Short mmCIF file of C-alpha atoms and ligand atoms in Angstrom, two decimals:
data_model
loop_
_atom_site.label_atom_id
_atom_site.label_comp_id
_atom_site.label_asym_id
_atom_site.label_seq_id
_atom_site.Cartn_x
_atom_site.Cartn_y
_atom_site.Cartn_z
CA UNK A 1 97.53 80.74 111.62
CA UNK A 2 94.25 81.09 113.52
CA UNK A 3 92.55 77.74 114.73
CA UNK A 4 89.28 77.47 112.39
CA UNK A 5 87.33 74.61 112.04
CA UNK A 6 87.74 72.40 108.98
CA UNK A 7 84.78 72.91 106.55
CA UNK A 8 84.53 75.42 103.87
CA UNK A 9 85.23 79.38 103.85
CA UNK A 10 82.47 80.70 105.70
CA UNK A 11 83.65 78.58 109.40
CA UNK A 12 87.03 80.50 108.52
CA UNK A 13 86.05 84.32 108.02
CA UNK A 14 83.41 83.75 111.08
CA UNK A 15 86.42 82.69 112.86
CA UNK A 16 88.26 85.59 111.00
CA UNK A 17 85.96 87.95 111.92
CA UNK A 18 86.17 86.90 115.59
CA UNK A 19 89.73 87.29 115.94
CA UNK A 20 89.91 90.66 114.38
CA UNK A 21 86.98 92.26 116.48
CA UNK A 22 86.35 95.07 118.58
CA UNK A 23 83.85 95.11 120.71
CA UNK A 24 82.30 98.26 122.42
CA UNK A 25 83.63 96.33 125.74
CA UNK A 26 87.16 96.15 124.31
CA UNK A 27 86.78 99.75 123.32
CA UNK A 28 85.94 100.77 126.80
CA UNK A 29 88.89 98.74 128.39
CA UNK A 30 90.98 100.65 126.08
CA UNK A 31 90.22 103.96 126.89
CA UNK A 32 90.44 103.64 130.42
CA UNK A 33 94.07 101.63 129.66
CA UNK A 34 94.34 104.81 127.49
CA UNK A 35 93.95 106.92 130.22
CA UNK A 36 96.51 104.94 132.62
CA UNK A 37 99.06 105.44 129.95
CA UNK A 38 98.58 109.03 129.36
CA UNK A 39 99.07 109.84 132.92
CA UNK A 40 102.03 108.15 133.12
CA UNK A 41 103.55 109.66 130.03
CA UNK A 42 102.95 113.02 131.51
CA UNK A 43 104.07 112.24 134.49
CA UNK A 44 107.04 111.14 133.27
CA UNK A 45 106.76 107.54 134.29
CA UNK A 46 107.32 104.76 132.06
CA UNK A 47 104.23 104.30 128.99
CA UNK A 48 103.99 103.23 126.09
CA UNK A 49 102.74 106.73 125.58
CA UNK A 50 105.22 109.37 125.31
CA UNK A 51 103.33 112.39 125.85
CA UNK A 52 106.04 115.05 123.91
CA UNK A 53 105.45 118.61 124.91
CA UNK A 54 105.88 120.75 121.74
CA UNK A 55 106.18 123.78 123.66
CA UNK A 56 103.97 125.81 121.44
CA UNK A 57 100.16 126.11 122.09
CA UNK A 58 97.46 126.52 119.58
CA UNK A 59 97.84 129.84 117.11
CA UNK A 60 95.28 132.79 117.61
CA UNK A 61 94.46 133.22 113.72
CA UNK A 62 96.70 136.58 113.64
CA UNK A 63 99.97 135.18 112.49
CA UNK A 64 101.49 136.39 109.37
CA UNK A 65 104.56 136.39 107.33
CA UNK A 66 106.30 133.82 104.58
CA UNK A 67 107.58 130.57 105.38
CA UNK A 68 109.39 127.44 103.80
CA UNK A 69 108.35 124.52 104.91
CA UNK A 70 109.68 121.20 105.00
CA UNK A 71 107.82 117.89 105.56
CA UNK A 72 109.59 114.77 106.09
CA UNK A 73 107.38 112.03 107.59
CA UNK A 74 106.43 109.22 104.85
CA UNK A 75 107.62 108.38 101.66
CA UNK A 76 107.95 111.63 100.09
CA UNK A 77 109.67 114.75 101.03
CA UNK A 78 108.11 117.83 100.42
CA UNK A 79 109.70 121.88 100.10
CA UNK A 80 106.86 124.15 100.45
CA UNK A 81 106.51 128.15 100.53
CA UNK A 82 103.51 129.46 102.49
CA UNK A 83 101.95 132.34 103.34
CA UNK A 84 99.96 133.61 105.90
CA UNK A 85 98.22 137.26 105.70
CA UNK A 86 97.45 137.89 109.49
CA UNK A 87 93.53 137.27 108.71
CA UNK A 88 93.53 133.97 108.82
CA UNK A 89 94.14 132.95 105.87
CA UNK A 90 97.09 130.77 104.09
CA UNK A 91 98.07 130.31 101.13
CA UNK A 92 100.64 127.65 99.30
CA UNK A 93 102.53 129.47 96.48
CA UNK A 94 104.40 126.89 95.66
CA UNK A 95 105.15 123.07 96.33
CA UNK A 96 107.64 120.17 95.34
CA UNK A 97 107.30 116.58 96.36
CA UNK A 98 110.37 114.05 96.50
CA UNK A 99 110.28 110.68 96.09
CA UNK A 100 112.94 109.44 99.04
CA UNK A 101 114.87 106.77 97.71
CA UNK A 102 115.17 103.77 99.62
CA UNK A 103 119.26 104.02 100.28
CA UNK A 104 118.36 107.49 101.92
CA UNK A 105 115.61 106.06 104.09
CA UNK A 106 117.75 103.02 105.13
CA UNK A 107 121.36 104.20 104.71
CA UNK A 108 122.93 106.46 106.57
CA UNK A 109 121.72 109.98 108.40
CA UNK A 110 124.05 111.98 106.44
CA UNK A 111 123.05 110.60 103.51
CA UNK A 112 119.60 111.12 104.28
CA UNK A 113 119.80 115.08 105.15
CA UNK A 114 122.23 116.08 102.62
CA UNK A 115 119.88 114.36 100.05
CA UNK A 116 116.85 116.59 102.03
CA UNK A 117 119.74 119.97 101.70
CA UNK A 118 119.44 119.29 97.76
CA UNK A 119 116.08 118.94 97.40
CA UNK A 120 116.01 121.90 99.14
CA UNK A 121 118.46 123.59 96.84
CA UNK A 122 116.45 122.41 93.93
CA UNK A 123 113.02 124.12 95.35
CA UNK A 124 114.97 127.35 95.95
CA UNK A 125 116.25 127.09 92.45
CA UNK A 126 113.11 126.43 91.02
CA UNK A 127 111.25 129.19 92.67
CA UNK A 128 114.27 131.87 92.12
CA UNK A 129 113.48 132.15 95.88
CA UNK A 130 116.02 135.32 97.09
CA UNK A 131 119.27 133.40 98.58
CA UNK A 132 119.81 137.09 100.15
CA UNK A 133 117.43 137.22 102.23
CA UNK A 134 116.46 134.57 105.25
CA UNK A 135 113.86 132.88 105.14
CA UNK A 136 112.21 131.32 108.61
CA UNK A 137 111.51 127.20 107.94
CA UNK A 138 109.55 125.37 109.71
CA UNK A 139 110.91 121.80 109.89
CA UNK A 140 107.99 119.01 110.21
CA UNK A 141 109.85 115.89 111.11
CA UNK A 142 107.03 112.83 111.72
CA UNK A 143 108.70 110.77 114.10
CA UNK A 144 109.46 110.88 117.71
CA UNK A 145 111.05 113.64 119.09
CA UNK A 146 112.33 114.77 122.33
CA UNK A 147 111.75 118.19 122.21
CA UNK A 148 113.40 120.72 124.62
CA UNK A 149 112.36 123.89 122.33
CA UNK A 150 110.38 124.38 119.85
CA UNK A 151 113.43 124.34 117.93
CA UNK A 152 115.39 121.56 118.93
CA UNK A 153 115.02 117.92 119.74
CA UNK A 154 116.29 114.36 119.37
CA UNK A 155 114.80 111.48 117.46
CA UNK A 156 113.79 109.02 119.51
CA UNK A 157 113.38 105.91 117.49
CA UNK A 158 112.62 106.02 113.92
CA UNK A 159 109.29 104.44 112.46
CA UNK A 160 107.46 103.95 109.38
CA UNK A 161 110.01 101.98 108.08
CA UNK A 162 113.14 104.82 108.38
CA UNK A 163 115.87 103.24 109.65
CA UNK A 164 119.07 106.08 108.55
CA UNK A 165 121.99 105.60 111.25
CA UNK A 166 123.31 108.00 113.40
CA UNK A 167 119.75 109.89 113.70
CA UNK A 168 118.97 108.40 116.99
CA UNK A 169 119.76 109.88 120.05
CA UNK A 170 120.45 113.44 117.76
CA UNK A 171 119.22 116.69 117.36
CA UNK A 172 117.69 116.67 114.11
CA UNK A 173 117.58 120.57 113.68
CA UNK A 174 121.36 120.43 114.23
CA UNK A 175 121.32 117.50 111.61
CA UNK A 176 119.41 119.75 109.04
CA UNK A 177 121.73 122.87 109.99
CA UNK A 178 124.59 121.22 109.20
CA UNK A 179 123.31 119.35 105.97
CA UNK A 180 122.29 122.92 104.74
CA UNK A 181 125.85 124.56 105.63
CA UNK A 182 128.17 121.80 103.53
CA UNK A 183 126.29 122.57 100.12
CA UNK A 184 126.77 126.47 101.43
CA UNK A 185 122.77 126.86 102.04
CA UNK A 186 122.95 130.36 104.19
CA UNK A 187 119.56 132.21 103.71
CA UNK A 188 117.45 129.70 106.16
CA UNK A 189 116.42 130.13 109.46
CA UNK A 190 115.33 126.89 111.00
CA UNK A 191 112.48 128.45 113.15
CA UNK A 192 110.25 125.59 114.32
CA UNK A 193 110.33 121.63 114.78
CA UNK A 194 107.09 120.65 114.57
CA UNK A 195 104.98 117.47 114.21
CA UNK A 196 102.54 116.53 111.52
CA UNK A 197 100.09 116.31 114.63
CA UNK A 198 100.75 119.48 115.61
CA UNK A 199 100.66 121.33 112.29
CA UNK A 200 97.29 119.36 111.69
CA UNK A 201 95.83 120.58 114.77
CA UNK A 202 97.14 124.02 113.94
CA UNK A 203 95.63 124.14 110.49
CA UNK A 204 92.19 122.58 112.17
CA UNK A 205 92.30 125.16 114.49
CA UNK A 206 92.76 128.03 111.81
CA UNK A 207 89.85 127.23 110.58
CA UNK A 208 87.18 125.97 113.41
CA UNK A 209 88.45 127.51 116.79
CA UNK A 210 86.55 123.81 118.26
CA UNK A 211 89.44 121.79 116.78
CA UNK A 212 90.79 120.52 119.61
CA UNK A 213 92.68 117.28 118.41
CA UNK A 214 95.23 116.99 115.54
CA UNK A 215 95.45 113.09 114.17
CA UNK A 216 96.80 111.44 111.33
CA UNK A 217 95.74 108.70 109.74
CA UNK A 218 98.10 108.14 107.04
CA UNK A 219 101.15 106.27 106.41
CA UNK A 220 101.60 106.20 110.36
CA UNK A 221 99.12 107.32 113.12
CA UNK A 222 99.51 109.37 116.17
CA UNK A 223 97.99 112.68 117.67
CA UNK A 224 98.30 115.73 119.77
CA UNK A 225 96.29 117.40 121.70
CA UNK A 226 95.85 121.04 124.56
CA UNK A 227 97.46 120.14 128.21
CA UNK A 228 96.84 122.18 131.04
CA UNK A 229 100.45 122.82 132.08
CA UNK A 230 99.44 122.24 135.81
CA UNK A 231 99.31 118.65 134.45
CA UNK A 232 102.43 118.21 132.75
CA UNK A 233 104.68 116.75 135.61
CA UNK A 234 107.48 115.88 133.88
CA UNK A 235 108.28 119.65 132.60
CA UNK A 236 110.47 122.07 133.94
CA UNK A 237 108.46 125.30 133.81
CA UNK A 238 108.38 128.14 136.71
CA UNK A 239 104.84 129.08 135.48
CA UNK A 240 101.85 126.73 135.44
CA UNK A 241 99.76 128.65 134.21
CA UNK A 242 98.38 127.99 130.37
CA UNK A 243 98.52 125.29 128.19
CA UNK A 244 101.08 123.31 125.59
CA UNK A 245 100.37 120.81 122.87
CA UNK A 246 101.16 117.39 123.71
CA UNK A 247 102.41 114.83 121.04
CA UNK A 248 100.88 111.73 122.38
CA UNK A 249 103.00 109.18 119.76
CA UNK A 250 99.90 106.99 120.06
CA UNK A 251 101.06 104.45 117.48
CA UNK A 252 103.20 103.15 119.85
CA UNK A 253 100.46 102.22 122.30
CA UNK A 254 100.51 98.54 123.55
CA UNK A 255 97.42 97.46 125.27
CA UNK A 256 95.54 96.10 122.29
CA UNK A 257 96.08 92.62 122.23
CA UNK A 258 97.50 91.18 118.73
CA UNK A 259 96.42 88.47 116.97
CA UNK A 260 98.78 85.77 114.77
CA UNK A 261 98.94 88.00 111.42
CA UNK A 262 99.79 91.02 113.53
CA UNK A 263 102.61 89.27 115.67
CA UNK A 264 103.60 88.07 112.25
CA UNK A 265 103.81 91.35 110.61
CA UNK A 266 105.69 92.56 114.06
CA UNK A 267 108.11 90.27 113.45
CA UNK A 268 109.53 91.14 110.08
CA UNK A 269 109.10 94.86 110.69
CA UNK A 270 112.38 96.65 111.17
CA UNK A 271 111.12 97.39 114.57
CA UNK A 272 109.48 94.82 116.13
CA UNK A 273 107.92 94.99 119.52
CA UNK A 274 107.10 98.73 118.82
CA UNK A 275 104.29 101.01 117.29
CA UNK A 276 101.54 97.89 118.25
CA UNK A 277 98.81 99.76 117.72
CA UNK A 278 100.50 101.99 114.46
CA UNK A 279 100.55 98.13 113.02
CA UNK A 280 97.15 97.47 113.79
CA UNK A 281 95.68 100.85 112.04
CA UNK A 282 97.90 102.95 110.03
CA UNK A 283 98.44 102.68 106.27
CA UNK A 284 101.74 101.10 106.32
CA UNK A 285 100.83 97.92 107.30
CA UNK A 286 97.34 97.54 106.60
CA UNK A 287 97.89 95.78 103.20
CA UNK A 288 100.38 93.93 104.35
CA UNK A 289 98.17 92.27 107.47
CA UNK A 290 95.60 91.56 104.52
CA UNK A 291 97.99 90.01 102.62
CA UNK A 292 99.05 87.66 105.51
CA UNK A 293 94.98 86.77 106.11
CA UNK A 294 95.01 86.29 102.24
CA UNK A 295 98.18 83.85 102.39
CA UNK A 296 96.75 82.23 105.24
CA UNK A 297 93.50 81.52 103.37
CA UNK A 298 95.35 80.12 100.21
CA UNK A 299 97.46 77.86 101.91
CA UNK A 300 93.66 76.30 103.40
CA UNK A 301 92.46 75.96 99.80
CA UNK A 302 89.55 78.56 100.79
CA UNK A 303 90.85 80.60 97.50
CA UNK A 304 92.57 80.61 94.80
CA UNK A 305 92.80 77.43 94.64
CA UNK A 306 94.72 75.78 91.60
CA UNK A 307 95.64 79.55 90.82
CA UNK A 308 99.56 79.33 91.46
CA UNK A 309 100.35 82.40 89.77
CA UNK A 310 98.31 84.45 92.45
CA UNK A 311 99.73 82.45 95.23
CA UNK A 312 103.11 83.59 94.18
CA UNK A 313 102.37 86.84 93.23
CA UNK A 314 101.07 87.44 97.10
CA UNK A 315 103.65 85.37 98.15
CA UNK A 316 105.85 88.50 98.05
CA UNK A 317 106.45 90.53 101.17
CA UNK A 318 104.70 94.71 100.39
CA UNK A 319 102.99 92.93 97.56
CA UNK A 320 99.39 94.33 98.42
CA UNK A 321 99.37 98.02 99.54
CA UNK A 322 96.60 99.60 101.49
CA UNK A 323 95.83 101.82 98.54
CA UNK A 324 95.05 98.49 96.50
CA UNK A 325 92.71 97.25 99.59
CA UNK A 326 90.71 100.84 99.45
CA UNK A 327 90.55 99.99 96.03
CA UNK A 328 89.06 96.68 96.33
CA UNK A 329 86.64 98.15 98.86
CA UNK A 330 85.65 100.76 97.07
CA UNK A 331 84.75 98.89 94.15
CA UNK A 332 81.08 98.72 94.10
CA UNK A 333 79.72 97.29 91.00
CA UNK A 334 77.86 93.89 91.08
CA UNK A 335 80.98 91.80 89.28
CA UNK A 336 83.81 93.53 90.87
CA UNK A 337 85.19 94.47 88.42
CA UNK A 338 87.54 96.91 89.60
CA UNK A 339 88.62 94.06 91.69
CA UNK A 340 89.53 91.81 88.14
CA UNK A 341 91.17 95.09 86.88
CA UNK A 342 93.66 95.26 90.08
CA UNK A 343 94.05 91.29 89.78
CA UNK A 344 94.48 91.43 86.38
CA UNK A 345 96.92 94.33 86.27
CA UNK A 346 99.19 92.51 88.31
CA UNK A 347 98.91 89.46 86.22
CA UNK A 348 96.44 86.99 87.68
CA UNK A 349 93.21 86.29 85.43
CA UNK A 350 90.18 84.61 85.32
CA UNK A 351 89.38 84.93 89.34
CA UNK A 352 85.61 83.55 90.17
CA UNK A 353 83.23 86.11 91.26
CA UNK A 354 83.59 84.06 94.48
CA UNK A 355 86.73 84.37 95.28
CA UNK A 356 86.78 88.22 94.79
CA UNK A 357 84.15 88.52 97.05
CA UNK A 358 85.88 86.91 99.19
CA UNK A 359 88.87 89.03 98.89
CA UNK A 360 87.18 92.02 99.16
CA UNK A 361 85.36 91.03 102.54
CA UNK A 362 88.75 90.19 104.21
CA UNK A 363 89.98 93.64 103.30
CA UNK A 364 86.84 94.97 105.04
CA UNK A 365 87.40 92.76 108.55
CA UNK A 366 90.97 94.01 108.48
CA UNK A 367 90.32 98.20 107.92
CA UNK A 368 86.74 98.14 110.24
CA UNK A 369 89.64 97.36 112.89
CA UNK A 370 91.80 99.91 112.31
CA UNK A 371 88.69 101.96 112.40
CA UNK A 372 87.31 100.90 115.33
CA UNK A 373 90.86 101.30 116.63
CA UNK A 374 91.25 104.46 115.47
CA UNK A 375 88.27 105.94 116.94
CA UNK A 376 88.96 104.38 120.18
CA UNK A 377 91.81 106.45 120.78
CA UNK A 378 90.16 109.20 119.08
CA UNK A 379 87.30 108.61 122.17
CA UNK A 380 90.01 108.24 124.66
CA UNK A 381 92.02 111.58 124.26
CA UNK A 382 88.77 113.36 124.22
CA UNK A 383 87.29 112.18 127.16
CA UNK A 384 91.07 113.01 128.79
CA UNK A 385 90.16 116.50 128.07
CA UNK A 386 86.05 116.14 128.77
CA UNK A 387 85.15 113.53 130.41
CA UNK A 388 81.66 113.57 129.90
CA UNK A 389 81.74 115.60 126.22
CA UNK A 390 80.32 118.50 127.70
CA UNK A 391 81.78 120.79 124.54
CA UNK A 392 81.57 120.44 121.42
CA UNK A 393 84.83 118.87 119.50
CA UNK A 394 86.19 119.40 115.90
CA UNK A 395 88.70 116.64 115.88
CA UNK A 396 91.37 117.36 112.30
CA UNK A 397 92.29 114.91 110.49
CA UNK A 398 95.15 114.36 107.67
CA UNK A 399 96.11 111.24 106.43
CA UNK A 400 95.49 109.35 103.13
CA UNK A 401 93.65 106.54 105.29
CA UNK A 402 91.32 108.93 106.40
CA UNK A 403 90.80 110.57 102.64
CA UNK A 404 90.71 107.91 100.98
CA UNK A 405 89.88 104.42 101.98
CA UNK A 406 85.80 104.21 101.79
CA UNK A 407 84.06 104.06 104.66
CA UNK A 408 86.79 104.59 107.42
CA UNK A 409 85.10 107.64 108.63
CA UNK A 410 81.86 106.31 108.78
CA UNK A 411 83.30 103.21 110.63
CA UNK A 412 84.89 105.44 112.89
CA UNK A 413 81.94 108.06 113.80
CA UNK A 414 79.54 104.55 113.97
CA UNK A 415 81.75 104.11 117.01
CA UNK A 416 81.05 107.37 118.58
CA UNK A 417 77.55 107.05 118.51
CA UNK A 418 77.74 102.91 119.61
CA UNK A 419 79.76 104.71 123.05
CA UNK A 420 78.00 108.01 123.59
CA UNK A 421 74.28 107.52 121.93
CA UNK A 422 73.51 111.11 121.43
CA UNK A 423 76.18 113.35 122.39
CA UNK A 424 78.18 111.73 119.73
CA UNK A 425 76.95 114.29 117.49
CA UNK A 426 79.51 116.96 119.80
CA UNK A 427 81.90 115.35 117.96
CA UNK A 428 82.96 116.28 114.31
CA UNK A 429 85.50 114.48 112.57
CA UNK A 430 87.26 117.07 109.74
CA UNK A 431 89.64 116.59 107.17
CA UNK A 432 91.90 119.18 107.86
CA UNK A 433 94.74 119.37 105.12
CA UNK A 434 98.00 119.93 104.52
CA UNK A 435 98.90 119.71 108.30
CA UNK A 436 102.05 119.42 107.22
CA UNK A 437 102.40 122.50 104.80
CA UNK A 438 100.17 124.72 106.19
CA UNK A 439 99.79 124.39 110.04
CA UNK A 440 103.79 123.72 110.64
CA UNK A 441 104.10 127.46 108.56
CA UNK A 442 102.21 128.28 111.20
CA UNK A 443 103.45 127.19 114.22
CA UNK A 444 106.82 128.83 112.96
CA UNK A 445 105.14 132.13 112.92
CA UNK A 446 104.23 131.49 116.59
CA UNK A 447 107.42 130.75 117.10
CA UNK A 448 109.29 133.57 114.78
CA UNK A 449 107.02 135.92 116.84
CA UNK A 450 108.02 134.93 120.46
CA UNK A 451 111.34 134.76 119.44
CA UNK A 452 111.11 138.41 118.16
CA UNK A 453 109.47 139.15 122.12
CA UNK A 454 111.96 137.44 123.86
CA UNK A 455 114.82 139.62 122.15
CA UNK A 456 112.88 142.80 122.35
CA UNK A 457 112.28 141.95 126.38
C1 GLC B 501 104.47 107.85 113.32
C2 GLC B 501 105.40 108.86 113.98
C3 GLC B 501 104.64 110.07 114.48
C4 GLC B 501 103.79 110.65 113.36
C5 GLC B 501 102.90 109.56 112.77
C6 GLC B 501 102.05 110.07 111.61
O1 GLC B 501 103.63 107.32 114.28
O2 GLC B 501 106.10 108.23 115.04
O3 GLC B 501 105.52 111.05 114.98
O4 GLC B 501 103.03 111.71 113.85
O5 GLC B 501 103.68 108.48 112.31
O6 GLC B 501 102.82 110.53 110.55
#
């Protein structure tokens, strides 16, 4: 797949290494390309950057009242009831995760929101929460949206591997309403549609008023971030005056330049020609671009070799997961041997110390990208907002990629210092959790309480 010279391993990973590079130059050109796209998007031109207004802006810390919560964004769906005493502080009484199976993901919409109406069913079931009473929800839905409230918008295109018919193009609040109504669900309010970007950089926020950018690293990628409404073109809004969180859909930015596994992987994705840069950094695909390097460097004898059993266990399409590569990374002991555990749960024995080295340095060339990327458009959005870092930043982060896989956040903030020496240290990288849970409860008590104002004006 890549042109390498003949000759053994090393000429191919220093050819490897090449292709999948980043170099502080590259970074540069990005941001500024970054920066092109951005002002499109809120301009309202065409860009591969969406820029979605989520007409809420960041909470003050004084919100309060109960909330359900719903979280639909990866591969599980989660019910949650949260709390939030007016000080500041939030708390989770109780949680459910779903496992979404695969006919709801890739069948049809109805399918897919009447099987979200019984889970919620289940969780108030399970909670013997008060089917009297309403209850305000806060709906985060991690895709794109075109918003026109903070309670309504249409899904754009899906990603992350959603593909449910009839979703595009409709209002998925409506969706949800109705789902709810035919299994006689009458005690919810849908209050807020928000993204996990938006609920992360609402949690952040809760916690360090510097938080500034919301970004998830996770199965997908993206971000939000505070526009000055004077900038935002493309809305319709008598007063200028303030700001709104933008959903930048990042993942979707194409001005990185891909190399053969990625155009691969692009290919037999259910939505090829989209999310470029999603493909090149978030934990959906990360494996599986491993897995193509790996491929390509058993089908050159380079590894392996005279192991058929491995080559057809990797043959498989989804066969190596991102969480298995953080594994392999992680593993730190002089034989690797949580590297022959993996291999060996999965069936494939007796792999030379060689080869697993080998294996566990291609994982590393393929995640310091997506780190590298990663930061760069972590760099970009803040030098949209501060050009030369003049404040201090608390960028919030959710995201298993970010949690888990070892060393990504070092990668990243090694990045910050290689562009901005010094003042790198304005910026702080923080896990902020539960985005999704927490910060979306949240953002619906911003939005339960300025619906309360507008009736009372
Ligand atoms: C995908 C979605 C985006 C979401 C991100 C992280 O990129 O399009 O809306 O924020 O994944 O979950």
């Amino acid at each position: 797949m890549i042109s390498a010279p003949p000759g053994d391993g090393e000429d191919f990973f220093s050819s490897l290494e090449k292709v999948f590079s980043i170099s502080e130059n590259d970074i540069r050109v990005m941001i500024e390309d970054f920066h092109v796209e951005m002002g499109k998007g809120l301009f309202g031109d065409k860009s591969s950057l969406k820029m979605i207004p989520s007409f809420i802006d960041k909470p003050k810390g004084n919100e309060k009242g109960e909330f359900v919560a719903l979280d639909l964004g990866g591969t599980n769906f989660r019910v949650l009831t949260v709390i939030l005493d007016g000080k500041g502080n939030v708390t989770v009484p109780a949680a459910s995760e779903f496992a979404i199976p695969r006919k709801h993901m890739r069948g049809t919409g109805v399918s897919l929101f009447d099987f979200i109406a019984g889970c919620v069913d289940t969780f108030l079931t399970e909670n013997h929460i008060d089917r009297n009473k309403t209850h305000d929800l806060a709906f985060t839905f991690s895709f794109p949206v075109e918003q026109t409230s903070i309670a309504a918008g249409k899904l754009i295109a899906w990603t992350k591997g959603f593909t449910a018919t009839g979703v595009q193009g409709r209002d998925v609040m409506v969706l949800l309403n109705e789902a709810l109504k035919r299994i006689d669900i009458r005690c919810i309010h849908i209050t807020a549609l928000v993204n996990d970007t938006v609920g992360t950089l609402a949690a952040g926020s809760y916690s360090d008023p510097a938080c500034d950018l919301g970004v998830i690293m996770g199965t997908g990628t993206n971000a939000c971030y505070r526009e000055a409404l004077s900038n935002m073109e493309k809305l319709n809004v008598a007063d200028r005056n303030g700001h709104m969180i933008v959903n930048i859909e990042w993942g979707n930015f194409d001005k990185v330049k891909p190399n053969a596994y990625d155009r691969s992987l692009d290919k037999t994705s259910v939505n090829p020609g989209a999310m470029y840069l999603e493909k090149m950094v978030s934990g959906m695909y990360l494996g599986e671009i491993a897995r193509l390097v790996l491929m390509d460097l058993i089908g050159r004898e380079l590894i392996l070799v005279n192991k058929p059993h491995a080559a057809q266990y990797f043959q498989e399409r989804g066969s190596f997961k991102t969480e298995d590569m953080s594994l392999i990374e992680g593993d730190k002991t002089g034989r690797l041997e949580g590297v022959t555990l993996f291999l060996e749960r999965n069936g494939i024995l007796n792999i030379s110390l060689r080869d697993k080295t080998q294996f566990k340095r291609l994982c590393g060339i393929v995640s310091s990208r997506a780190a590298r990327l990663g930061a760069a458009a972590i760099s970009a959005v803040l030098t949209w907002m501060d050009p030369n870092l003049k404040d201090r930043h608390t960028v919030g982060i959710d995201g298993s990629l970010f949690e888990k896989h070892p060393g990504f956040s070092t990668k990243m903030t090694d990045v910050f210092k290689e562009l901005y020496g010094q003042k790198s240290e304005k910026i702080a990288l923080v896990h902020s959790k539960d985005g999704s849970g927490r910060g979306a409860a949240v953002i619906a008590a911003v939005a339960a309480s300025s619906e309360r104002n507008t009736k009372i004006n």
